[in-house]
Structure formats: C-alpha cells, structure tokens
RNA sequence: GGCAGCGUAGCUCAGUUGGUUAGAGCACCGGCUUCAUAAGCCGGGUGUCGCCGGUUCAAGUCCGGCCGCUGCUACCA
C-alpha cells in the first residue's frame, strides 16, 4: 500500500437541459460518473462531484411561453424533478447548481473579460430569420420551408432531410416560423464571436498530446476541425433571449453553450463558498506548493467538440486549468434500437423507479460500460437475466444462505483457513481498482463475479447445511464456514460499493458497520456480532418489465396528447427492432397501444381525403433508396400516377404488378429525392409486428372507384 | 447523402504491443445438491473470428476494398 493520497479530483457530468425530464439515456452518464466518484472517495481521494441544470436558451423561452409561465418558474420546477430523479438513482452530487445563478453570471463575466483582454472577441452582422409575430429571432430548427436544392417541402432551416443539402434558413423557399406560422423576415443583427484561430496551435497540441482526449477522438478533431482554420464561434444572441445579458454589450445575451460549461466553474464556486475553499484551488494553474487538481469531464459523444475545442479554448484564454480527462461515452439503445416512444422504450427515470430497483440498473450499466465511446444496449431480457444471475443468485445469495448460522454466535474469533480464498480476492483488488480507474467497469464487474463464483463454490464444497444438522460437535466448523462466507460477501460488497451503495450499507448493517474504505477489502472481520438477516434484493420478474414498458407507453401517449401531436415519429416500417414478445393465440393490443387513435374527425374531414382503387402498372426498385419502390398506378382510363411507396423489402416489385391497391389520390405531390411522388399507397403497419401490409379491395372492384 | 462506431458460440461480450489447440457469462442439455429470496455446484462448444484480397515465418489482431448493422447529422444524453 502507498502513502495517503494527495489526489484532488474534480468530476463533472454534462449539465442536463432544463427542457425535459431525465431518462435512462441520461443516466448512463450520471451512473457512470457517480460510480467513478464513489470509487475515488472509497479510495480515500479528495474527490468532488459537481453538476448543474442547464437553463438558458431559446427552447426554454419558447416552452415557458407555450405553457404560460415564466422561464424561472419553468426551470425551478424542472430542477426539482431532476433532483428527485437523481436522488432516486443514488447519484450523489457534492453540489448541484444552475447556470441561472449569480455565481455563473459573475464567472461568465470574468471569462468574457479575459477573452476581451486577449482580443479574441469580434463583432459581425449576421443575417437571421426573425418572426415578427412572436418577436424573436428563429433558431434553425424553428424554421421550416422548402429545400432550395431539391424542392422538398417541410424541411428544417439548416439542412434537408430529403437530399441532405446544407444551407442557412435564409435560403429556404417559402419559410415558415414553426412558432407562429408567420412568414419570417430576414433581419440583420449584430453577433459577437470568439475567434478561435489564434488558439489553433494550442488546441492541436492539447487534443493530441495532453492525454485528456482519446486518440480516436483526437483524430476525429484533427480531421474535421483542426485541418482548416477554426471558424469563429458565435457566442451571442440578440434580445429577446433567456440568459445573461452581456455586460459590455447591452441587448445581447450569451449563447446558452457559452454559459453552460462555465456552470462547472460556478458549481465549484458555490461548493467552495460553503466550505471556505476557493475556485482557484481547483481550477487555478499557480500554487507550486501543491499539485494541481485533476479535472474529469464525463460527457456524451454528441457534445465532444464543445468540450474538446471551445471549452479548452475558454479555459486557456482565462488561464485556468485544462481538463485532465474528457471521458466520452456512447448512447443508450433499448432492445437494440434507439429509444422510441411508440415502442414504449423511451424510458424516463421516474417511470423506471416506479417499477424497479435503481441498483439493478446501476449494476447493469456498470457491467456494460467499458470506458469507450461505443453505444450500450439495454436489452430488457438480458437485464433481467444478468441482474438475477449475478446480484441475486451469486452475491446476495452468498449472505442469504449463510448469515442465519451466525445470528447467535457471531463471527469466529479467528479467521479460519479458507484455502486462500479471501487472500486471493484481496489480491484481485488491485486489478479491480485499476479497472475502475480506467472506467472499464465491465472488467471490474467480471473480476468481482469471478470472486463471487469462487465463494459460492466454497460454500457448496463445505456443505454447512450438513454441519448444521450434525450436532454440537460440528458447530465450531459451521461457524468457521459461515464466517468465511460472510467475509467473502462483505469483500464483494466493498468492491461493489461504488456501484451499489445500498448493498454496501446493508452489508454494513449485517456486520462490521458502514463500509468507508477500499482497504476494508484487504482484511477479514472476526469476533463481531452478526445481525438478523434481512432480504437484500428481489429477483426481477418479467411482469415488472412488462409493466415498465406499459407505463412508459402510457406516459408517451399522455405526452403526445398534451402536445396535440398526431404522429410521434415516422412509422418504423423497416425497423429491425425485436418485436415485443406476445402470445400469438389471440390478437394483441400492441399495435393499438403503440399508436393510439387519432383525434375524432368528422365525415367532412374524411371527405377531404379521396381514397381510390388503383391498379399497379409498374413497380421498380430505386437502387439508392433504402425504403422506397417506384410505382406507377392507374386510376382507370389514362389517369396514372407515379408514387414512391415505402415498402421496399416487404414486397417484390414483380409480384406487385397488376395488383389492386388503395391510394390517396388527392394528396399534394411531394418532391422526393428520386422524383415527384403523386400520391400515397395505403398500407398497414405498426409496432406490434414488423412489416408493411398493402390493402386490397374485394374482387370486382375496379380502378378509379372511390372509398366511401 | 455525410460522419462515426461496430460486425468473434443461440444472446451479451472479452481477446492487451500480430505468436502455441480462439475464451467468459447467460441461455440450453445432463448430473449432483437442498442452506438460500426456486438460489448453488460439476460436466457438456469445430464457432467459415462479416466477405474478398494484401503484408508477414505467423493475422480475430495490421493494410486495402466490399457487404451488413447501429448511432449521429436537433441549442437534449
């Protein structure tokens, strides 16, 4: 063992945006960070975990308006919800701040002054679309219009989903504000920029050789940003904007991504203020008397360049410490696919907490996280199997099967011969600790479960249940065997304490008191009383998982109704997601549940849609398209239409020719990448089963007949 | 379309700087056990390491090209 630690470690997770609730995707990051922090604390290091709500920006402003409330009420409510969700998952922040705080305003100002002093702030006019009705400048996503390149309708302001063209909102044909429906006007406004090019060499060197950035990420940055002169970073927004007004530029506000990372500093400041510590002690570069603190940022891969380019640039300009490590993780998929509201796999934190034990998800994530940027998958069947086998079957069961024999006698006075089991697991501690340090929690969990296997094999070989029946002569031996088993259990609890703090507490209550140090894994306990055993963890039942998905779907429906949305997302016509397991004996309610009925419409509404019988004349593959077949249909006579239908992969083109189908005959033509689509072929699909099923009329129907 | 990542046993993955007959857990099958919240122990694996080609004495591991899957391409993780 080495001398007491002098490591001081400041750890952050990315700030969750105050515009939405915490879901299981967010939790990958917070659980990962929390495990790392708890591990460092258990090792005796001076480690603090800081985070905050990210509260500013257009989205918050718009949402507050829509809900008829103020921004500050909105973010206060959301903050409470976030804190409750984090507490539920045992995320133990040392301080949780807000970007809408005095400390943040002050620190933004200080950094701003440093940027100004170094001549890194420049001003330039920017052409931006303005919604005269709502009275706001429109961010790209709040403008829709026709793509200037391919004429596809209904495209966002920054790029076209049909042809992939990138442009600015001002290029859109017939732009419309999604806020008010008004036609936006192009206005010129002054914006302030941070020029990053003077820091180019610094960033190139830092990303490559500081060790803070994974080499793969450094490569990506080198190939995408650092190969050209760095573009100036637009850090201001004109009023109205929910955020901080820039002190030396009245009417201008710091862009949300400027003040968000400063939130790390502000959270530090608030934590320090309560303890007589100083931000400089953690973020300062000076102080030759003590080594600088380590700074670890945990982030998702989507915000990589903010944390590896902009943020280091700000810190460098302000002469503050740079991150020791930017630890980047991937995204969460559920059952092999992106979280989806219609499949019930868009799982909110509190929905999970209503059904299941948070420790189980913490363990599952730990078993999946290996420190890389790969996405991880939450397969619910695997989740149940893993948690039940590892935690319930191996770890908890070890105590459950032996503790009762020690309730009266307590642990043996001297640690018995266990064939070297405890010593072996103690020696494994170095490897397990190294895995935790690398954030390769999967490796740590594997090593811990191997120790659990050995412990269970020991119990099996010693057969304490036979000793218990053998009478008084065997009682000393029985006590010894149970003493070994419980010590091995406690050792596991120490190793798992960063992941399962509640299990660690339970183990402490059972015997030996609270687990406070990693070192407790190195020496067995003897001669102590053992408390009455209480069940530690229950198996995950399939019904709980079903309840989770059902609750989640109900949540999504409520949400959809609230927003008045008619369709939550495109039909997953070619989804490869595993279909939910349901009995085939009777029709499942799955499809209906997944896509609730649309609001009632009148017969007049229905009459607007002209559905006709049509005959498919030609059907051909569109080689470049993933989902589309190009069809020519006849409505009788010489009325024909070209229709692109999203049925590729489900229907053979040749088998379709001659077939009667139903088409929406009066649908506005839509310009698609591969040509103009003049209608829509009606087909059934749903979340309950994969596939797309064309509708056909009874025999006798003729092209051109209308559906009434 | 662009960008990124991944493709190793039915499933989830491990395979360190290329080096002996490619591993683990789960699932499955058989046996044992019954202390435990139906938990535990033992035994059982020839899998074109996605495909093709290249470098090498040697390639799951390096290089090139294909194919497939996933994610991103939103001021969200």
mmCIF file of N, CA and C in Angstrom, chain A residues 287-357:
data_model
loop_
_atom_site.group_PDB
_atom_site.id
_atom_site.type_symbol
_atom_site.label_atom_id
_atom_site.label_comp_id
_atom_site.label_asym_id
_atom_site.label_seq_id
_atom_site.Cartn_x
_atom_site.Cartn_y
_atom_site.Cartn_z
ATOM 1 N N UNK A 287 0.161 27.980 -7.648
ATOM 2 C CA UNK A 287 0.267 27.109 -6.494
ATOM 3 C C UNK A 287 1.290 26.025 -6.650
ATOM 4 N N UNK A 288 2.533 26.399 -6.591
ATOM 5 C CA UNK A 288 3.597 25.418 -6.689
ATOM 6 C C UNK A 288 3.640 24.541 -5.441
ATOM 7 N N UNK A 289 2.957 25.005 -4.376
ATOM 8 C CA UNK A 289 3.028 24.243 -3.131
ATOM 9 C C UNK A 289 2.237 22.944 -3.183
ATOM 10 N N UNK A 290 1.201 22.922 -4.018
ATOM 11 C CA UNK A 290 0.518 21.632 -4.137
ATOM 12 C C UNK A 290 0.221 21.326 -5.607
ATOM 13 N N UNK A 291 0.199 20.047 -5.918
ATOM 14 C CA UNK A 291 -0.054 19.681 -7.306
ATOM 15 C C UNK A 291 -1.456 20.103 -7.716
ATOM 16 N N UNK A 292 -1.657 20.458 -8.973
ATOM 17 C CA UNK A 292 -2.976 20.905 -9.409
ATOM 18 C C UNK A 292 -4.002 19.787 -9.269
ATOM 19 N N UNK A 293 -5.244 20.200 -9.086
ATOM 20 C CA UNK A 293 -6.324 19.214 -9.007
ATOM 21 C C UNK A 293 -6.548 18.596 -10.382
ATOM 22 N N UNK A 294 -6.991 17.358 -10.363
ATOM 23 C CA UNK A 294 -7.404 16.727 -11.619
ATOM 24 C C UNK A 294 -8.824 17.178 -11.942
ATOM 25 N N UNK A 295 -9.102 17.315 -13.221
ATOM 26 C CA UNK A 295 -10.448 17.673 -13.658
ATOM 27 C C UNK A 295 -10.914 16.647 -14.672
ATOM 28 N N UNK A 296 -12.004 15.957 -14.347
ATOM 29 C CA UNK A 296 -12.549 14.931 -15.244
ATOM 30 C C UNK A 296 -13.950 15.340 -15.678
ATOM 31 N N UNK A 297 -14.131 15.491 -16.979
ATOM 32 C CA UNK A 297 -15.473 15.757 -17.511
ATOM 33 C C UNK A 297 -16.019 14.486 -18.135
ATOM 34 N N UNK A 298 -17.189 14.074 -17.689
ATOM 35 C CA UNK A 298 -17.889 12.960 -18.338
ATOM 36 C C UNK A 298 -18.935 13.555 -19.271
ATOM 37 N N UNK A 299 -18.889 13.159 -20.526
ATOM 38 C CA UNK A 299 -19.848 13.710 -21.491
ATOM 39 C C UNK A 299 -20.286 12.640 -22.484
ATOM 40 N N UNK A 300 -21.377 12.918 -23.184
ATOM 41 C CA UNK A 300 -21.816 12.074 -24.283
ATOM 42 C C UNK A 300 -21.089 12.468 -25.554
ATOM 43 N N UNK A 301 -21.024 11.570 -26.505
ATOM 44 C CA UNK A 301 -20.204 11.819 -27.684
ATOM 45 C C UNK A 301 -20.743 12.955 -28.552
ATOM 46 N N UNK A 302 -22.033 13.305 -28.349
ATOM 47 C CA UNK A 302 -22.603 14.367 -29.180
ATOM 48 C C UNK A 302 -22.050 15.741 -28.853
ATOM 49 N N UNK A 303 -21.541 15.929 -27.661
ATOM 50 C CA UNK A 303 -21.069 17.275 -27.310
ATOM 51 C C UNK A 303 -19.546 17.304 -27.214
ATOM 52 N N UNK A 304 -18.948 16.423 -27.998
ATOM 53 C CA UNK A 304 -17.489 16.305 -27.977
ATOM 54 C C UNK A 304 -16.791 17.619 -28.280
ATOM 55 N N UNK A 305 -17.176 18.290 -29.363
ATOM 56 C CA UNK A 305 -16.339 19.432 -29.724
ATOM 57 C C UNK A 305 -16.522 20.627 -28.806
ATOM 58 N N UNK A 306 -17.653 20.698 -28.119
ATOM 59 C CA UNK A 306 -17.757 21.761 -27.122
ATOM 60 C C UNK A 306 -16.716 21.573 -26.016
ATOM 61 N N UNK A 307 -16.502 20.310 -25.667
ATOM 62 C CA UNK A 307 -15.619 20.035 -24.527
ATOM 63 C C UNK A 307 -14.167 19.820 -24.910
ATOM 64 N N UNK A 308 -13.916 19.624 -26.175
ATOM 65 C CA UNK A 308 -12.523 19.390 -26.579
ATOM 66 C C UNK A 308 -11.965 20.551 -27.401
ATOM 67 N N UNK A 309 -12.824 21.487 -27.802
ATOM 68 C CA UNK A 309 -12.329 22.655 -28.542
ATOM 69 C C UNK A 309 -12.732 23.973 -27.865
ATOM 70 N N UNK A 310 -14.053 24.230 -27.793
ATOM 71 C CA UNK A 310 -14.485 25.522 -27.273
ATOM 72 C C UNK A 310 -14.113 25.707 -25.808
ATOM 73 N N UNK A 311 -14.448 24.702 -25.031
ATOM 74 C CA UNK A 311 -14.234 24.824 -23.582
ATOM 75 C C UNK A 311 -12.746 24.924 -23.240
ATOM 76 N N UNK A 312 -11.892 24.060 -23.793
ATOM 77 C CA UNK A 312 -10.457 24.242 -23.532
ATOM 78 C C UNK A 312 -9.953 25.611 -24.005
ATOM 79 N N UNK A 313 -10.532 26.088 -25.091
ATOM 80 C CA UNK A 313 -10.115 27.405 -25.576
ATOM 81 C C UNK A 313 -10.471 28.483 -24.553
ATOM 82 N N UNK A 314 -11.672 28.386 -23.992
ATOM 83 C CA UNK A 314 -12.087 29.358 -22.977
ATOM 84 C C UNK A 314 -11.178 29.279 -21.752
ATOM 85 N N UNK A 315 -10.887 28.055 -21.329
ATOM 86 C CA UNK A 315 -10.049 27.867 -20.143
ATOM 87 C C UNK A 315 -8.631 28.382 -20.387
ATOM 88 N N UNK A 316 -8.133 28.098 -21.581
ATOM 89 C CA UNK A 316 -6.785 28.542 -21.911
ATOM 90 C C UNK A 316 -6.728 30.078 -21.919
ATOM 91 N N UNK A 317 -7.745 30.673 -22.537
ATOM 92 C CA UNK A 317 -7.758 32.136 -22.601
ATOM 93 C C UNK A 317 -7.866 32.736 -21.206
ATOM 94 N N UNK A 318 -8.576 32.057 -20.325
ATOM 95 C CA UNK A 318 -8.768 32.563 -18.968
ATOM 96 C C UNK A 318 -7.651 32.104 -18.039
ATOM 97 N N UNK A 319 -6.694 31.393 -18.599
ATOM 98 C CA UNK A 319 -5.555 30.886 -17.831
ATOM 99 C C UNK A 319 -5.986 30.046 -16.639
ATOM 100 N N UNK A 320 -6.956 29.163 -16.916
ATOM 101 C CA UNK A 320 -7.385 28.217 -15.894
ATOM 102 C C UNK A 320 -6.887 26.824 -16.274
ATOM 103 N N UNK A 321 -7.033 25.902 -15.348
ATOM 104 C CA UNK A 321 -6.604 24.529 -15.598
ATOM 105 C C UNK A 321 -7.412 23.891 -16.720
ATOM 106 N N UNK A 322 -6.743 23.085 -17.483
ATOM 107 C CA UNK A 322 -7.431 22.354 -18.551
ATOM 108 C C UNK A 322 -7.859 20.995 -18.028
ATOM 109 N N UNK A 323 -8.864 20.390 -18.663
ATOM 110 C CA UNK A 323 -9.316 19.074 -18.199
ATOM 111 C C UNK A 323 -8.175 18.051 -18.228
ATOM 112 N N UNK A 324 -8.136 17.241 -17.181
ATOM 113 C CA UNK A 324 -7.198 16.127 -17.155
ATOM 114 C C UNK A 324 -7.678 15.033 -18.109
ATOM 115 N N UNK A 325 -8.980 14.812 -18.063
ATOM 116 C CA UNK A 325 -9.588 13.788 -18.917
ATOM 117 C C UNK A 325 -10.959 14.266 -19.363
ATOM 118 N N UNK A 326 -11.234 14.114 -20.646
ATOM 119 C CA UNK A 326 -12.599 14.258 -21.127
ATOM 120 C C UNK A 326 -13.043 12.836 -21.458
ATOM 121 N N UNK A 327 -13.924 12.320 -20.642
ATOM 122 C CA UNK A 327 -14.322 10.908 -20.784
ATOM 123 C C UNK A 327 -15.640 10.841 -21.542
ATOM 124 N N UNK A 328 -15.565 10.292 -22.734
ATOM 125 C CA UNK A 328 -16.692 10.348 -23.655
ATOM 126 C C UNK A 328 -17.350 8.980 -23.762
ATOM 127 N N UNK A 329 -18.647 8.964 -23.566
ATOM 128 C CA UNK A 329 -19.376 7.694 -23.667
ATOM 129 C C UNK A 329 -20.351 7.744 -24.835
ATOM 130 N N UNK A 330 -20.885 6.574 -25.186
ATOM 131 C CA UNK A 330 -21.833 6.482 -26.288
ATOM 132 C C UNK A 330 -23.263 6.651 -25.800
ATOM 133 N N UNK A 331 -24.180 6.304 -26.658
ATOM 134 C CA UNK A 331 -25.590 6.461 -26.350
ATOM 135 C C UNK A 331 -26.198 5.164 -25.878
ATOM 136 N N UNK A 332 -27.405 5.295 -25.368
ATOM 137 C CA UNK A 332 -28.136 4.113 -24.931
ATOM 138 C C UNK A 332 -29.145 3.707 -25.998
ATOM 139 N N UNK A 333 -29.158 2.434 -26.298
ATOM 140 C CA UNK A 333 -30.260 1.898 -27.091
ATOM 141 C C UNK A 333 -31.042 0.956 -26.187
ATOM 142 N N UNK A 334 -32.304 0.764 -26.494
ATOM 143 C CA UNK A 334 -33.129 -0.154 -25.707
ATOM 144 C C UNK A 334 -33.636 -1.247 -26.633
ATOM 145 N N UNK A 335 -33.418 -2.475 -26.233
ATOM 146 C CA UNK A 335 -33.770 -3.623 -27.079
ATOM 147 C C UNK A 335 -33.222 -3.463 -28.495
ATOM 148 N N UNK A 336 -32.011 -2.966 -28.587
ATOM 149 C CA UNK A 336 -31.308 -2.929 -29.856
ATOM 150 C C UNK A 336 -31.598 -1.730 -30.734
ATOM 151 N N UNK A 337 -32.447 -0.843 -30.277
ATOM 152 C CA UNK A 337 -32.779 0.291 -31.128
ATOM 153 C C UNK A 337 -32.848 1.567 -30.302
ATOM 154 N N UNK A 338 -32.773 2.662 -30.992
ATOM 155 C CA UNK A 338 -32.908 3.957 -30.351
ATOM 156 C C UNK A 338 -34.182 3.974 -29.500
ATOM 157 N N UNK A 339 -34.127 4.644 -28.400
ATOM 158 C CA UNK A 339 -35.304 4.719 -27.543
ATOM 159 C C UNK A 339 -36.469 5.308 -28.335
ATOM 160 N N UNK A 340 -37.608 4.664 -28.185
ATOM 161 C CA UNK A 340 -38.732 5.066 -29.006
ATOM 162 C C UNK A 340 -39.990 5.183 -28.170
ATOM 163 N N UNK A 341 -40.659 6.302 -28.303
ATOM 164 C CA UNK A 341 -41.879 6.492 -27.520
ATOM 165 C C UNK A 341 -42.949 5.491 -27.936
ATOM 166 N N UNK A 342 -43.059 5.235 -29.233
ATOM 167 C CA UNK A 342 -44.151 4.356 -29.667
ATOM 168 C C UNK A 342 -43.894 2.912 -29.260
ATOM 169 N N UNK A 343 -42.647 2.541 -29.114
ATOM 170 C CA UNK A 343 -42.374 1.170 -28.670
ATOM 171 C C UNK A 343 -42.369 1.061 -27.147
ATOM 172 N N UNK A 344 -42.557 2.188 -26.492
ATOM 173 C CA UNK A 344 -42.550 2.145 -25.035
ATOM 174 C C UNK A 344 -41.158 2.043 -24.464
ATOM 175 N N UNK A 345 -40.158 2.288 -25.293
ATOM 176 C CA UNK A 345 -38.793 2.149 -24.798
ATOM 177 C C UNK A 345 -38.133 3.500 -24.543
ATOM 178 N N UNK A 346 -38.931 4.560 -24.599
ATOM 179 C CA UNK A 346 -38.399 5.865 -24.190
ATOM 180 C C UNK A 346 -38.631 5.944 -22.683
ATOM 181 N N UNK A 347 -37.635 5.442 -21.939
ATOM 182 C CA UNK A 347 -37.861 5.185 -20.529
ATOM 183 C C UNK A 347 -37.379 6.347 -19.668
ATOM 184 N N UNK A 348 -38.325 6.977 -19.004
ATOM 185 C CA UNK A 348 -37.974 8.064 -18.098
ATOM 186 C C UNK A 348 -37.476 7.485 -16.783
ATOM 187 N N UNK A 349 -36.635 8.258 -16.130
ATOM 188 C CA UNK A 349 -36.071 7.810 -14.858
ATOM 189 C C UNK A 349 -37.167 7.470 -13.859
ATOM 190 N N UNK A 350 -38.138 8.347 -13.761
ATOM 191 C CA UNK A 350 -39.127 8.105 -12.698
ATOM 192 C C UNK A 350 -40.051 6.945 -13.053
ATOM 193 N N UNK A 351 -40.245 6.683 -14.352
ATOM 194 C CA UNK A 351 -41.049 5.525 -14.735
ATOM 195 C C UNK A 351 -40.345 4.245 -14.293
ATOM 196 N N UNK A 352 -39.035 4.219 -14.502
ATOM 197 C CA UNK A 352 -38.249 3.068 -14.051
ATOM 198 C C UNK A 352 -38.352 2.925 -12.538
ATOM 199 N N UNK A 353 -38.186 4.038 -11.839
ATOM 200 C CA UNK A 353 -38.170 3.975 -10.367
ATOM 201 C C UNK A 353 -39.496 3.485 -9.795
ATOM 202 N N UNK A 354 -40.576 3.728 -10.520
ATOM 203 C CA UNK A 354 -41.875 3.232 -10.056
ATOM 204 C C UNK A 354 -41.946 1.712 -10.097
ATOM 205 N N UNK A 355 -41.100 1.100 -10.936
ATOM 206 C CA UNK A 355 -41.232 -0.343 -11.143
ATOM 207 C C UNK A 355 -40.074 -1.148 -10.592
ATOM 208 N N UNK A 356 -38.880 -0.602 -10.628
ATOM 209 C CA UNK A 356 -37.701 -1.422 -10.382
ATOM 210 C C UNK A 356 -36.690 -0.755 -9.461
ATOM 211 N N UNK A 357 -35.777 -1.569 -8.976
ATOM 212 C CA UNK A 357 -34.725 -1.154 -8.061
ATOM 213 C C UNK A 357 -33.617 -0.421 -8.843
#
